[in-house]
Coordinates of C-alpha atoms in Angstrom, one line a residue:
M1 CA 39.6 -105.7 -57.7
P2 CA 40.0 -101.6 -57.7
R3 CA 40.2 -99.9 -54.4
V4 CA 36.8 -98.4 -53.6
V5 CA 36.6 -95.0 -51.7
S6 CA 33.4 -93.4 -50.3
K7 CA 32.9 -89.5 -49.8
Q8 CA 29.8 -88.0 -47.7
L9 CA 29.6 -84.3 -49.2
A10 CA 28.6 -81.4 -46.8
F11 CA 26.3 -78.7 -48.2
P12 CA 28.5 -75.6 -49.3
M13 CA 27.4 -73.4 -46.2
A14 CA 30.4 -71.0 -46.9
G15 CA 28.6 -69.7 -50.2
V16 CA 29.8 -69.2 -53.8
S17 CA 33.6 -68.5 -53.9
R18 CA 34.5 -66.8 -57.3
R19 CA 38.1 -65.9 -56.1
G20 CA 39.5 -68.7 -54.4
E21 CA 41.2 -71.6 -55.4
Y22 CA 39.1 -74.7 -57.2
R23 CA 40.8 -77.4 -54.9
E24 CA 40.0 -75.3 -51.6
M25 CA 36.2 -75.8 -52.1
A26 CA 36.5 -79.5 -51.5
T27 CA 37.8 -78.8 -47.6
P28 CA 35.9 -77.0 -45.0
P29 CA 34.8 -74.6 -44.8
Y30 CA 33.1 -75.7 -47.9
A31 CA 32.4 -73.3 -50.7
T32 CA 30.8 -73.7 -54.3
P33 CA 32.1 -72.1 -57.3
W34 CA 28.6 -71.2 -58.1
A35 CA 24.8 -71.6 -57.1
L36 CA 21.8 -69.7 -57.8
N37 CA 18.4 -69.2 -55.5
V38 CA 19.6 -71.4 -52.5
R39 CA 20.7 -70.4 -49.0
G40 CA 22.7 -72.1 -46.0
E41 CA 19.1 -71.6 -44.2
S42 CA 16.5 -73.8 -45.9
P43 CA 12.8 -72.3 -45.9
I44 CA 11.8 -76.0 -44.6
E45 CA 12.1 -75.8 -40.9
R46 CA 14.5 -73.0 -41.1
R47 CA 17.0 -75.3 -40.3
K48 CA 20.9 -74.6 -41.5
R49 CA 21.3 -77.5 -43.7
G50 CA 21.3 -75.5 -47.2
G51 CA 18.4 -75.6 -49.6
S52 CA 16.5 -73.4 -52.0
R53 CA 15.7 -69.7 -50.9
P54 CA 12.0 -68.4 -49.8
G55 CA 9.7 -67.7 -52.8
L56 CA 7.8 -64.2 -53.2
V57 CA 4.3 -63.6 -52.6
K58 CA 2.3 -60.6 -53.0
Y59 CA 2.5 -58.2 -50.1
L60 CA -0.7 -56.4 -51.7
A61 CA -2.8 -57.1 -54.9
Q62 CA -2.3 -53.5 -56.2
D63 CA -0.8 -52.5 -59.7
F64 CA 1.0 -49.2 -58.5
G65 CA 2.0 -48.0 -62.1
T66 CA 5.0 -48.3 -64.3
T67 CA 7.6 -47.1 -62.2
I68 CA 8.2 -47.8 -58.3
S69 CA 10.7 -45.2 -57.5
A70 CA 10.6 -45.5 -53.8
V71 CA 9.4 -47.8 -51.0
I72 CA 9.5 -46.3 -47.5
S73 CA 8.4 -47.4 -43.7
V74 CA 6.8 -44.6 -42.2
T75 CA 5.6 -44.7 -38.3
S76 CA 2.3 -42.2 -38.2
V77 CA -0.4 -41.9 -35.6
D78 CA -3.9 -41.8 -36.6
S79 CA -7.1 -39.4 -35.6
D80 CA -7.5 -41.7 -32.6
Q81 CA -3.8 -41.8 -31.4
A82 CA -3.5 -45.1 -32.4
R83 CA 0.2 -45.8 -33.4
H84 CA 0.9 -47.4 -37.3
Q85 CA 3.5 -48.5 -39.0
D86 CA 3.0 -47.7 -42.6
L87 CA 4.4 -48.4 -46.0
V88 CA 4.8 -45.4 -48.4
V89 CA 5.1 -46.3 -51.8
V90 CA 6.1 -43.6 -54.3
A91 CA 5.1 -44.6 -58.0
D92 CA 5.0 -42.4 -61.4
G93 CA 4.8 -39.3 -59.1
V94 CA 2.1 -40.7 -57.1
C95 CA 2.2 -41.4 -53.3
Y96 CA 0.3 -44.1 -51.7
S97 CA 0.2 -45.2 -47.8
V98 CA -0.6 -49.0 -47.2
R99 CA -1.5 -50.0 -44.0
S100 CA -1.8 -53.6 -42.4
G101 CA -1.5 -55.2 -45.8
A102 CA -4.5 -52.5 -47.1
L103 CA -4.4 -49.4 -49.4
L104 CA -5.5 -46.4 -47.7
T105 CA -7.8 -43.9 -49.2
L106 CA -6.6 -40.5 -48.9
D107 CA -9.1 -37.6 -49.2
T108 CA -7.1 -34.3 -50.4
A109 CA -10.1 -32.5 -51.0
W110 CA -10.6 -29.0 -49.3
Q111 CA -12.5 -28.9 -46.2
T112 CA -14.2 -26.6 -43.8
A113 CA -13.8 -26.3 -40.2
A114 CA -16.7 -28.3 -39.6
G115 CA -15.3 -31.3 -42.3
E116 CA -17.3 -30.2 -45.3
A117 CA -15.9 -30.4 -48.8
I118 CA -15.4 -26.9 -50.2
Q119 CA -16.7 -27.0 -54.1
T120 CA -15.9 -24.8 -56.9
A121 CA -19.2 -23.0 -58.3
S122 CA -19.3 -26.0 -60.7
G123 CA -19.8 -28.0 -57.8
D124 CA -16.2 -29.9 -58.3
A125 CA -14.2 -30.5 -55.0
I126 CA -11.3 -28.5 -54.6
E127 CA -7.9 -30.8 -54.1
W128 CA -4.5 -30.1 -52.4
D129 CA -1.7 -31.3 -54.4
S130 CA -1.5 -34.7 -54.0
T131 CA 1.8 -35.4 -56.8
V132 CA 5.4 -35.2 -57.0
S133 CA 7.8 -35.4 -59.8
A134 CA 7.7 -39.2 -61.5
T135 CA 11.5 -39.9 -59.8
V136 CA 11.8 -39.0 -56.2
N137 CA 15.4 -39.4 -55.7
S138 CA 15.4 -39.5 -51.5
A139 CA 12.7 -39.9 -49.2
V140 CA 13.1 -39.6 -44.9
E141 CA 10.6 -39.9 -42.5
R142 CA 9.8 -37.4 -39.7
G143 CA 6.9 -37.3 -37.1
G144 CA 4.9 -39.3 -38.8
M145 CA 5.2 -36.8 -42.5
L146 CA 7.6 -38.2 -45.1
Y147 CA 9.6 -35.4 -46.8
L148 CA 10.9 -36.3 -50.4
V149 CA 13.3 -34.8 -52.5
D150 CA 12.5 -34.5 -56.2
S151 CA 12.8 -30.7 -57.8
G152 CA 13.0 -29.5 -54.4
L153 CA 12.1 -30.5 -50.9
K154 CA 8.3 -31.6 -50.3
S155 CA 6.6 -32.8 -47.5
W156 CA 3.8 -35.4 -47.9
N157 CA 1.2 -36.7 -45.3
P158 CA 0.6 -40.4 -44.9
T159 CA -2.4 -40.2 -43.5
T160 CA -4.2 -37.5 -45.8
G161 CA -2.3 -37.7 -48.9
I162 CA -1.6 -34.0 -49.3
V163 CA 2.0 -32.8 -50.9
A164 CA 3.1 -29.6 -50.1
T165 CA 6.2 -27.5 -50.9
V166 CA 8.7 -26.9 -47.8
V167 CA 9.2 -23.4 -47.5
A168 CA 11.8 -21.9 -45.6
T169 CA 11.0 -19.7 -42.7
D170 CA 14.9 -18.5 -42.6
G171 CA 17.4 -18.6 -45.1
A172 CA 16.8 -20.5 -48.1
I173 CA 16.5 -24.4 -48.5
P174 CA 19.6 -25.6 -51.0
T175 CA 18.5 -26.5 -54.3
G176 CA 20.2 -29.3 -56.8
C177 CA 20.5 -31.6 -53.7
K178 CA 19.6 -35.3 -54.8
Y179 CA 19.1 -37.1 -51.4
A180 CA 18.4 -36.3 -48.0
C181 CA 18.6 -38.4 -44.3
L182 CA 17.8 -37.2 -41.0
Y183 CA 19.8 -37.1 -38.3
R184 CA 19.5 -35.7 -34.9
D185 CA 16.1 -34.2 -35.6
R186 CA 18.1 -32.2 -38.4
L187 CA 17.0 -32.7 -42.1
F188 CA 20.5 -33.2 -44.1
L189 CA 20.5 -32.7 -48.0
Y190 CA 23.2 -33.4 -50.1
G191 CA 24.6 -35.2 -53.3
E192 CA 25.2 -31.9 -55.6
D193 CA 28.8 -31.9 -54.7
H194 CA 31.0 -32.3 -52.2
V195 CA 29.0 -30.2 -49.6
W196 CA 26.5 -31.1 -47.2
Y197 CA 23.6 -28.6 -45.9
C198 CA 21.2 -29.5 -42.6
S199 CA 18.5 -27.5 -41.0
R200 CA 17.9 -26.1 -37.6
Q201 CA 17.6 -28.9 -35.0
G202 CA 13.6 -29.6 -34.5
D203 CA 13.2 -27.0 -37.4
L204 CA 12.9 -28.4 -41.0
T205 CA 12.2 -25.1 -42.2
D206 CA 14.8 -23.0 -40.8
W207 CA 18.1 -22.8 -43.0
G208 CA 19.8 -19.8 -42.0
L209 CA 23.3 -20.1 -41.6
S210 CA 23.7 -18.3 -38.5
R211 CA 27.3 -17.1 -37.3
D212 CA 25.9 -17.2 -33.5
M213 CA 28.8 -19.9 -32.5
G214 CA 26.8 -20.4 -29.2
D215 CA 23.6 -21.3 -31.1
V216 CA 24.3 -25.2 -31.1
G217 CA 20.9 -26.1 -32.9
R218 CA 21.5 -23.5 -35.6
A219 CA 21.1 -24.6 -39.3
I220 CA 25.0 -24.8 -40.8
A221 CA 26.8 -26.5 -44.0
G222 CA 30.3 -28.5 -44.2
Q223 CA 32.3 -30.5 -46.6
I224 CA 33.7 -33.7 -46.8
D225 CA 37.5 -33.7 -47.3
R226 CA 40.9 -32.8 -45.8
A227 CA 41.3 -28.8 -44.6
G228 CA 41.9 -26.8 -48.0
R229 CA 41.1 -29.5 -50.4
I230 CA 38.1 -30.2 -52.6
G231 CA 36.4 -33.2 -52.0
E232 CA 34.1 -35.9 -54.0
P233 CA 30.4 -35.9 -54.1
I234 CA 28.5 -37.3 -51.6
T235 CA 26.8 -40.5 -52.1
A236 CA 25.3 -41.6 -49.1
M237 CA 24.7 -40.4 -45.0
I238 CA 24.0 -43.3 -42.9
P239 CA 22.9 -42.3 -39.3
N240 CA 23.6 -44.6 -36.7
N241 CA 20.8 -43.3 -34.4
D242 CA 21.6 -40.0 -32.7
Q243 CA 25.2 -41.1 -31.9
S244 CA 27.4 -40.7 -35.1
M245 CA 26.8 -40.8 -38.8
L246 CA 28.6 -42.1 -41.5
I247 CA 29.1 -39.4 -44.3
S248 CA 30.5 -41.5 -47.7
T249 CA 31.9 -40.4 -51.4
K250 CA 32.4 -43.0 -53.9
N251 CA 36.0 -43.6 -52.7
G252 CA 36.1 -42.5 -49.3
M253 CA 34.2 -42.3 -46.0
W254 CA 34.1 -40.0 -42.9
L255 CA 32.7 -40.0 -39.4
L256 CA 30.5 -37.3 -37.8
R257 CA 30.5 -37.9 -34.1
G258 CA 27.5 -36.0 -31.9
D259 CA 26.1 -33.0 -33.5
P260 CA 27.4 -31.2 -36.5
T261 CA 27.9 -27.9 -34.9
D262 CA 30.0 -28.9 -31.8
G263 CA 30.9 -32.9 -32.8
S264 CA 34.0 -34.0 -34.6
I265 CA 34.5 -35.4 -38.1
S266 CA 37.3 -38.1 -38.7
L267 CA 38.5 -39.9 -41.5
V268 CA 37.5 -43.5 -41.8
S269 CA 38.9 -44.6 -45.4
E270 CA 40.5 -42.6 -47.9
E271 CA 39.7 -45.6 -50.6
I272 CA 36.5 -47.3 -49.9
G273 CA 32.9 -45.5 -49.5
A274 CA 29.1 -46.7 -50.5
I275 CA 28.8 -45.9 -54.1
T276 CA 24.9 -44.7 -54.1
N277 CA 22.4 -43.6 -51.4
T278 CA 20.8 -46.9 -51.5
A279 CA 23.4 -49.2 -51.9
W280 CA 23.5 -49.8 -48.0
A281 CA 21.5 -51.1 -45.3
R282 CA 22.3 -51.4 -41.3
A283 CA 21.3 -54.5 -39.0
P284 CA 19.7 -53.7 -35.6
N285 CA 22.9 -54.2 -34.0
G286 CA 24.5 -51.1 -35.9
L287 CA 26.3 -53.1 -38.4
V288 CA 26.4 -51.4 -42.0
A289 CA 26.7 -53.5 -45.0
F290 CA 27.2 -51.5 -48.5
L291 CA 28.5 -51.6 -51.9
S292 CA 31.5 -49.9 -52.7
N293 CA 33.6 -49.9 -56.2
D294 CA 35.6 -53.1 -54.7
G295 CA 32.2 -55.1 -54.0
V296 CA 30.7 -55.4 -50.5
Y297 CA 32.0 -53.9 -47.0
V298 CA 31.0 -53.8 -43.7
V299 CA 31.6 -51.1 -41.2
G300 CA 30.5 -50.0 -37.4
G301 CA 29.8 -46.5 -36.2
D302 CA 33.2 -46.2 -33.9
G303 CA 35.4 -45.3 -36.6
S304 CA 36.7 -48.2 -37.8
P305 CA 37.9 -48.7 -41.3
P306 CA 35.6 -50.5 -43.3
V307 CA 36.3 -54.7 -43.7
K308 CA 35.6 -56.7 -46.9
W309 CA 32.6 -58.6 -46.7
S310 CA 35.0 -61.7 -47.5
T311 CA 38.1 -61.6 -49.1
D312 CA 37.8 -64.7 -51.1
R313 CA 34.1 -64.8 -51.8
V314 CA 33.0 -61.3 -53.1
P315 CA 32.4 -62.1 -57.0
D316 CA 34.0 -59.5 -59.8
E317 CA 30.4 -58.9 -60.8
L318 CA 29.9 -56.6 -57.4
R319 CA 33.1 -54.7 -58.5
A320 CA 32.4 -51.3 -60.2
V321 CA 28.8 -51.6 -60.8
N322 CA 27.8 -49.0 -62.7
T323 CA 25.0 -46.9 -60.9
S324 CA 23.8 -45.3 -64.2
T325 CA 22.6 -48.0 -65.9
N326 CA 21.3 -50.1 -62.9
T327 CA 19.3 -49.5 -59.6
I328 CA 20.5 -50.2 -56.5
S329 CA 19.0 -51.2 -53.4
M330 CA 19.8 -53.2 -50.1
A331 CA 17.7 -54.2 -47.1
Y332 CA 18.4 -56.4 -43.9
E333 CA 16.5 -59.2 -43.3
A334 CA 16.3 -60.2 -39.2
K335 CA 14.8 -63.5 -40.0
S336 CA 17.7 -65.0 -41.4
N337 CA 20.2 -62.3 -40.2
G338 CA 21.3 -61.3 -43.5
F339 CA 21.8 -58.3 -46.0
H340 CA 19.3 -58.2 -49.4
L341 CA 21.8 -56.7 -52.4
F342 CA 19.6 -55.8 -55.4
V343 CA 21.3 -54.8 -58.6
T344 CA 18.5 -54.4 -61.1
P345 CA 19.7 -53.6 -64.9
S346 CA 17.9 -51.2 -66.8
T347 CA 16.7 -53.4 -69.5
G348 CA 16.9 -57.5 -68.9
V349 CA 17.4 -59.5 -65.6
G350 CA 19.7 -58.8 -63.2
T351 CA 21.9 -61.0 -60.5
H352 CA 20.8 -59.9 -57.1
W353 CA 22.8 -61.4 -53.8
F354 CA 22.0 -62.7 -50.2
M355 CA 24.7 -62.2 -47.8
D356 CA 24.5 -64.7 -44.6
A357 CA 25.9 -62.6 -41.9
D358 CA 26.3 -65.8 -39.8
K359 CA 28.7 -67.4 -42.3
K360 CA 29.9 -64.4 -44.0
A361 CA 28.5 -66.2 -47.3
I362 CA 27.1 -64.8 -50.2
W363 CA 24.2 -66.2 -52.4
P364 CA 23.1 -65.3 -55.9
V365 CA 19.5 -64.7 -56.5
M366 CA 17.3 -64.3 -60.0
F367 CA 14.0 -63.0 -60.4
A368 CA 11.3 -63.1 -63.4
D369 CA 11.8 -60.1 -65.5
E370 CA 8.6 -58.7 -63.8
H371 CA 9.8 -59.5 -60.5
Q372 CA 13.2 -57.2 -60.7
P373 CA 13.2 -54.7 -57.7
L374 CA 13.4 -51.2 -58.1
A375 CA 13.2 -50.7 -54.4
A376 CA 12.9 -52.3 -50.9
A377 CA 12.3 -51.7 -47.5
R378 CA 12.0 -53.3 -44.2
I379 CA 8.5 -53.2 -42.4
A380 CA 7.2 -54.9 -39.0
S381 CA 5.7 -57.9 -40.4
L382 CA 1.8 -58.0 -40.2
T383 CA 1.7 -61.6 -38.5
G384 CA 3.8 -60.3 -35.2
D385 CA 6.9 -62.4 -36.6
L386 CA 10.1 -60.6 -37.5
S387 CA 10.2 -57.8 -39.9
D388 CA 9.5 -58.8 -43.5
V389 CA 11.4 -57.1 -46.6
V390 CA 9.1 -55.6 -48.6
L391 CA 10.1 -55.4 -52.8
G392 CA 8.7 -52.7 -55.6
C393 CA 8.9 -55.0 -58.5
K394 CA 9.4 -54.0 -61.9
D395 CA 5.5 -54.4 -62.9
G396 CA 4.3 -52.1 -60.1
I397 CA 3.6 -54.9 -57.6
L398 CA 5.1 -55.1 -54.0
R399 CA 6.3 -58.5 -52.8
K400 CA 7.8 -59.9 -49.8
F401 CA 9.7 -63.4 -49.1
D402 CA 7.5 -66.3 -47.8
D403 CA 9.4 -69.5 -46.4
L404 CA 5.9 -71.6 -47.0
A405 CA 5.7 -70.1 -51.1
E406 CA 6.3 -72.8 -53.6
D407 CA 7.1 -70.5 -56.1
D408 CA 7.6 -66.8 -57.0
D409 CA 4.0 -65.5 -57.1
G410 CA 3.4 -68.1 -59.6
I411 CA 6.5 -68.4 -61.4
S412 CA 8.4 -71.3 -60.6
I413 CA 12.0 -70.9 -59.0
Q414 CA 14.9 -72.6 -60.6
S415 CA 17.7 -73.3 -57.9
H416 CA 21.2 -74.7 -58.4
V417 CA 23.9 -75.4 -56.5
L418 CA 27.4 -77.2 -57.6
L419 CA 28.7 -79.2 -54.8
G420 CA 32.6 -79.6 -55.5
P421 CA 34.8 -79.7 -57.3
I422 CA 35.9 -83.0 -56.1
K423 CA 38.6 -84.9 -56.1
L424 CA 37.7 -88.4 -57.5
S425 CA 41.3 -90.0 -57.7
S426 CA 43.8 -90.6 -55.3
N427 CA 46.6 -88.5 -57.1
E428 CA 46.5 -86.4 -60.4
M429 CA 48.1 -89.3 -62.4
E430 CA 45.3 -91.8 -61.8
D431 CA 41.6 -92.1 -62.9
A432 CA 38.8 -92.8 -61.1
V433 CA 35.0 -94.1 -61.5
L434 CA 32.0 -92.2 -59.9
S435 CA 30.3 -95.7 -59.7
E436 CA 27.1 -95.1 -56.9
I437 CA 25.4 -91.9 -55.7
H438 CA 23.2 -91.6 -52.7
G439 CA 21.1 -88.9 -51.9
V440 CA 18.8 -88.2 -48.8
L441 CA 16.8 -85.0 -48.7
A442 CA 14.6 -83.3 -46.0
D443 CA 11.4 -84.7 -44.9
N444 CA 8.9 -83.0 -47.3
S445 CA 11.4 -81.9 -50.0
G446 CA 10.4 -81.1 -53.7
T447 CA 11.9 -83.2 -56.8
V448 CA 15.7 -82.5 -56.9
T449 CA 17.6 -83.8 -60.1
W450 CA 21.1 -84.6 -59.4
R451 CA 24.1 -84.6 -62.3
V452 CA 27.4 -85.8 -62.4
V453 CA 30.0 -83.6 -64.3
T454 CA 33.6 -85.0 -64.9
G455 CA 36.9 -83.2 -65.9
K456 CA 40.7 -83.7 -66.0
S457 CA 41.0 -80.9 -63.8
A458 CA 38.8 -79.0 -60.9
E459 CA 38.5 -76.0 -63.4
E460 CA 37.5 -78.1 -66.2
A461 CA 34.8 -79.6 -64.4
T462 CA 33.8 -76.7 -62.7
D463 CA 33.5 -74.9 -65.9
A464 CA 31.4 -77.6 -67.6
A465 CA 29.1 -77.5 -64.6
V466 CA 28.6 -73.6 -64.8
D467 CA 28.1 -73.7 -68.3
G468 CA 25.3 -76.1 -67.8
I469 CA 23.6 -74.2 -65.1
D470 CA 23.7 -71.3 -67.9
A471 CA 22.1 -73.9 -70.4
V472 CA 19.2 -75.0 -68.0
I473 CA 18.6 -71.2 -67.5
A474 CA 18.7 -70.3 -71.2
G475 CA 16.6 -73.6 -71.9
S476 CA 18.6 -76.3 -73.1
V477 CA 21.1 -78.8 -71.2
G478 CA 24.2 -80.8 -72.1
T479 CA 24.3 -84.8 -71.7
Y480 CA 25.4 -85.6 -68.1
P481 CA 24.5 -88.9 -65.6
K482 CA 21.5 -87.9 -63.9
G483 CA 18.6 -88.9 -61.9
D484 CA 15.9 -87.5 -59.4
W485 CA 15.8 -87.8 -55.8
K486 CA 12.4 -87.3 -53.6
D487 CA 12.2 -86.3 -49.8
N488 CA 14.1 -88.5 -47.1
R489 CA 16.1 -91.5 -48.5
N490 CA 16.4 -92.8 -52.1
L491 CA 17.7 -95.9 -53.8
V492 CA 21.2 -96.0 -54.7
E493 CA 21.9 -95.1 -58.6
Y494 CA 24.9 -96.2 -60.6
P495 CA 26.1 -93.0 -62.6
R496 CA 29.2 -94.6 -64.0
A497 CA 31.1 -91.4 -64.7
R498 CA 34.5 -91.2 -65.2
G499 CA 37.1 -88.7 -64.6
P500 CA 39.6 -87.7 -61.7
W501 CA 37.6 -84.6 -60.7
A502 CA 33.5 -84.3 -60.5
I503 CA 31.1 -81.6 -59.7
I504 CA 27.6 -83.0 -58.1
W505 CA 25.2 -80.4 -59.3
L506 CA 21.7 -80.3 -58.1
A507 CA 18.9 -78.7 -59.6
S508 CA 15.1 -78.5 -58.8
K509 CA 12.2 -76.0 -59.3
A510 CA 10.5 -77.2 -56.1
R511 CA 10.7 -75.8 -52.6
W512 CA 13.6 -78.4 -51.1
A513 CA 16.4 -79.0 -48.4
Y514 CA 19.5 -80.9 -48.2
D515 CA 20.5 -83.7 -45.8
S516 CA 23.3 -85.7 -47.1
V517 CA 24.9 -86.9 -50.5
T518 CA 27.4 -90.0 -50.3
L519 CA 29.3 -91.1 -53.3
R520 CA 31.2 -94.4 -53.7
I521 CA 34.4 -94.2 -56.1
N522 CA 36.2 -96.8 -57.8
Q523 CA 40.2 -96.1 -58.0
L524 CA 41.5 -97.1 -61.6
G525 CA 44.7 -97.0 -63.4
R526 CA 46.9 -94.2 -64.7
L527 CA 45.2 -91.3 -66.3
R528 CA 45.2 -91.1 -70.3

């Protein structure tokens, strides 16, 4: 009688590992060679047991047009002095304001002091300007207004819808800058080269570069690099409340402490920096995650060097991402304590990523072509829950994640995860047969299809399973021992899959959560 061995498989809570040794994935902390549309925290009861990711639902049933170039959260006060957190959407050169999940109707007509519309001789209403360039490079909030950088600097009132060109009262507003940020009530403009510019503190129209060193609130300009050297163009300025601000190039990072007139700037890294102004997100505790040319890093606001998200788990797909052919955006999700990284190619479907801050795990995500994110923002939940992450999608619709969603706004979600590779044989010279498999899913889980992929080595089994996932996504699949599991305890099945190494591949188009998988393995003779 052959010797029988039992193995119970844990969900790979460490996420996808594309750099570690294949054999190491079968030891704690368990990782997976590939997965898609799953997370360590399942949407069913939000337990840390693994399962499918949350689906997408419409945030608002409004088609905003061809290209959403920005989605920004703005705090405003209405005529009744009620405070609101609105979502501003910039699409095809038009700004829209969304409040409490509804599109605001904005009146940009000229009015008299009595509130009567001013008309032309022919009876047409005279309108204030309400459009910006089709592509907005950057937008920041200040005092309930939105300041946008396109061909110049403009302000937009989310309550009235009026766009106005910002005119300098002193000095000249720098031209050619692509990006903006607000820090210590100063507007910073940057992105043309290694120089940054900022307005007077508290006055976004004063850009006069005074030489009065005693005027600490004056407008000022500066550069990023060591004295006497010309640095790289600035890619991102990341404020940490009013205490400090990270200033990044593609290959370096600096920290401004305090105000730019009397504070200090110190070097954080000479090699690592954010690759673009939207390739970062900050958690409420001040931790910043950003995409660099070397993958994902995290950094605080204390001047310490950036640290890799995970040495062994950041995939090569996130190294040297082309910012010319991809739209990159990031957002922090409080509900799952993680960061979303969206990398949307100019054509086709991209692979996006969810990064679990608790486990330092990274999980690949895929959406349908029309759901590809072009912009993302975090906004207070309409239900009083933790904040929501809202995506501006390729089809002009705003969407958000919802644990109760069974699909992505009507499109089924293909989720896959590989358990293993698992060593079935007792040593490298012996063969084995996976004789029995038993699965338990969470209560109310949808159907999950299991498959067994074997190989003569851990790498061979893994490569075959990854190719199998690609085949399923493309619409076909090879022949593997397989079956279906439903929620709770399932019947024991008999795959009779032979080989010293195996992958258990779980796939589903439903909302599901993991409980356990148990294997019974018959040890055979020498491997031939």
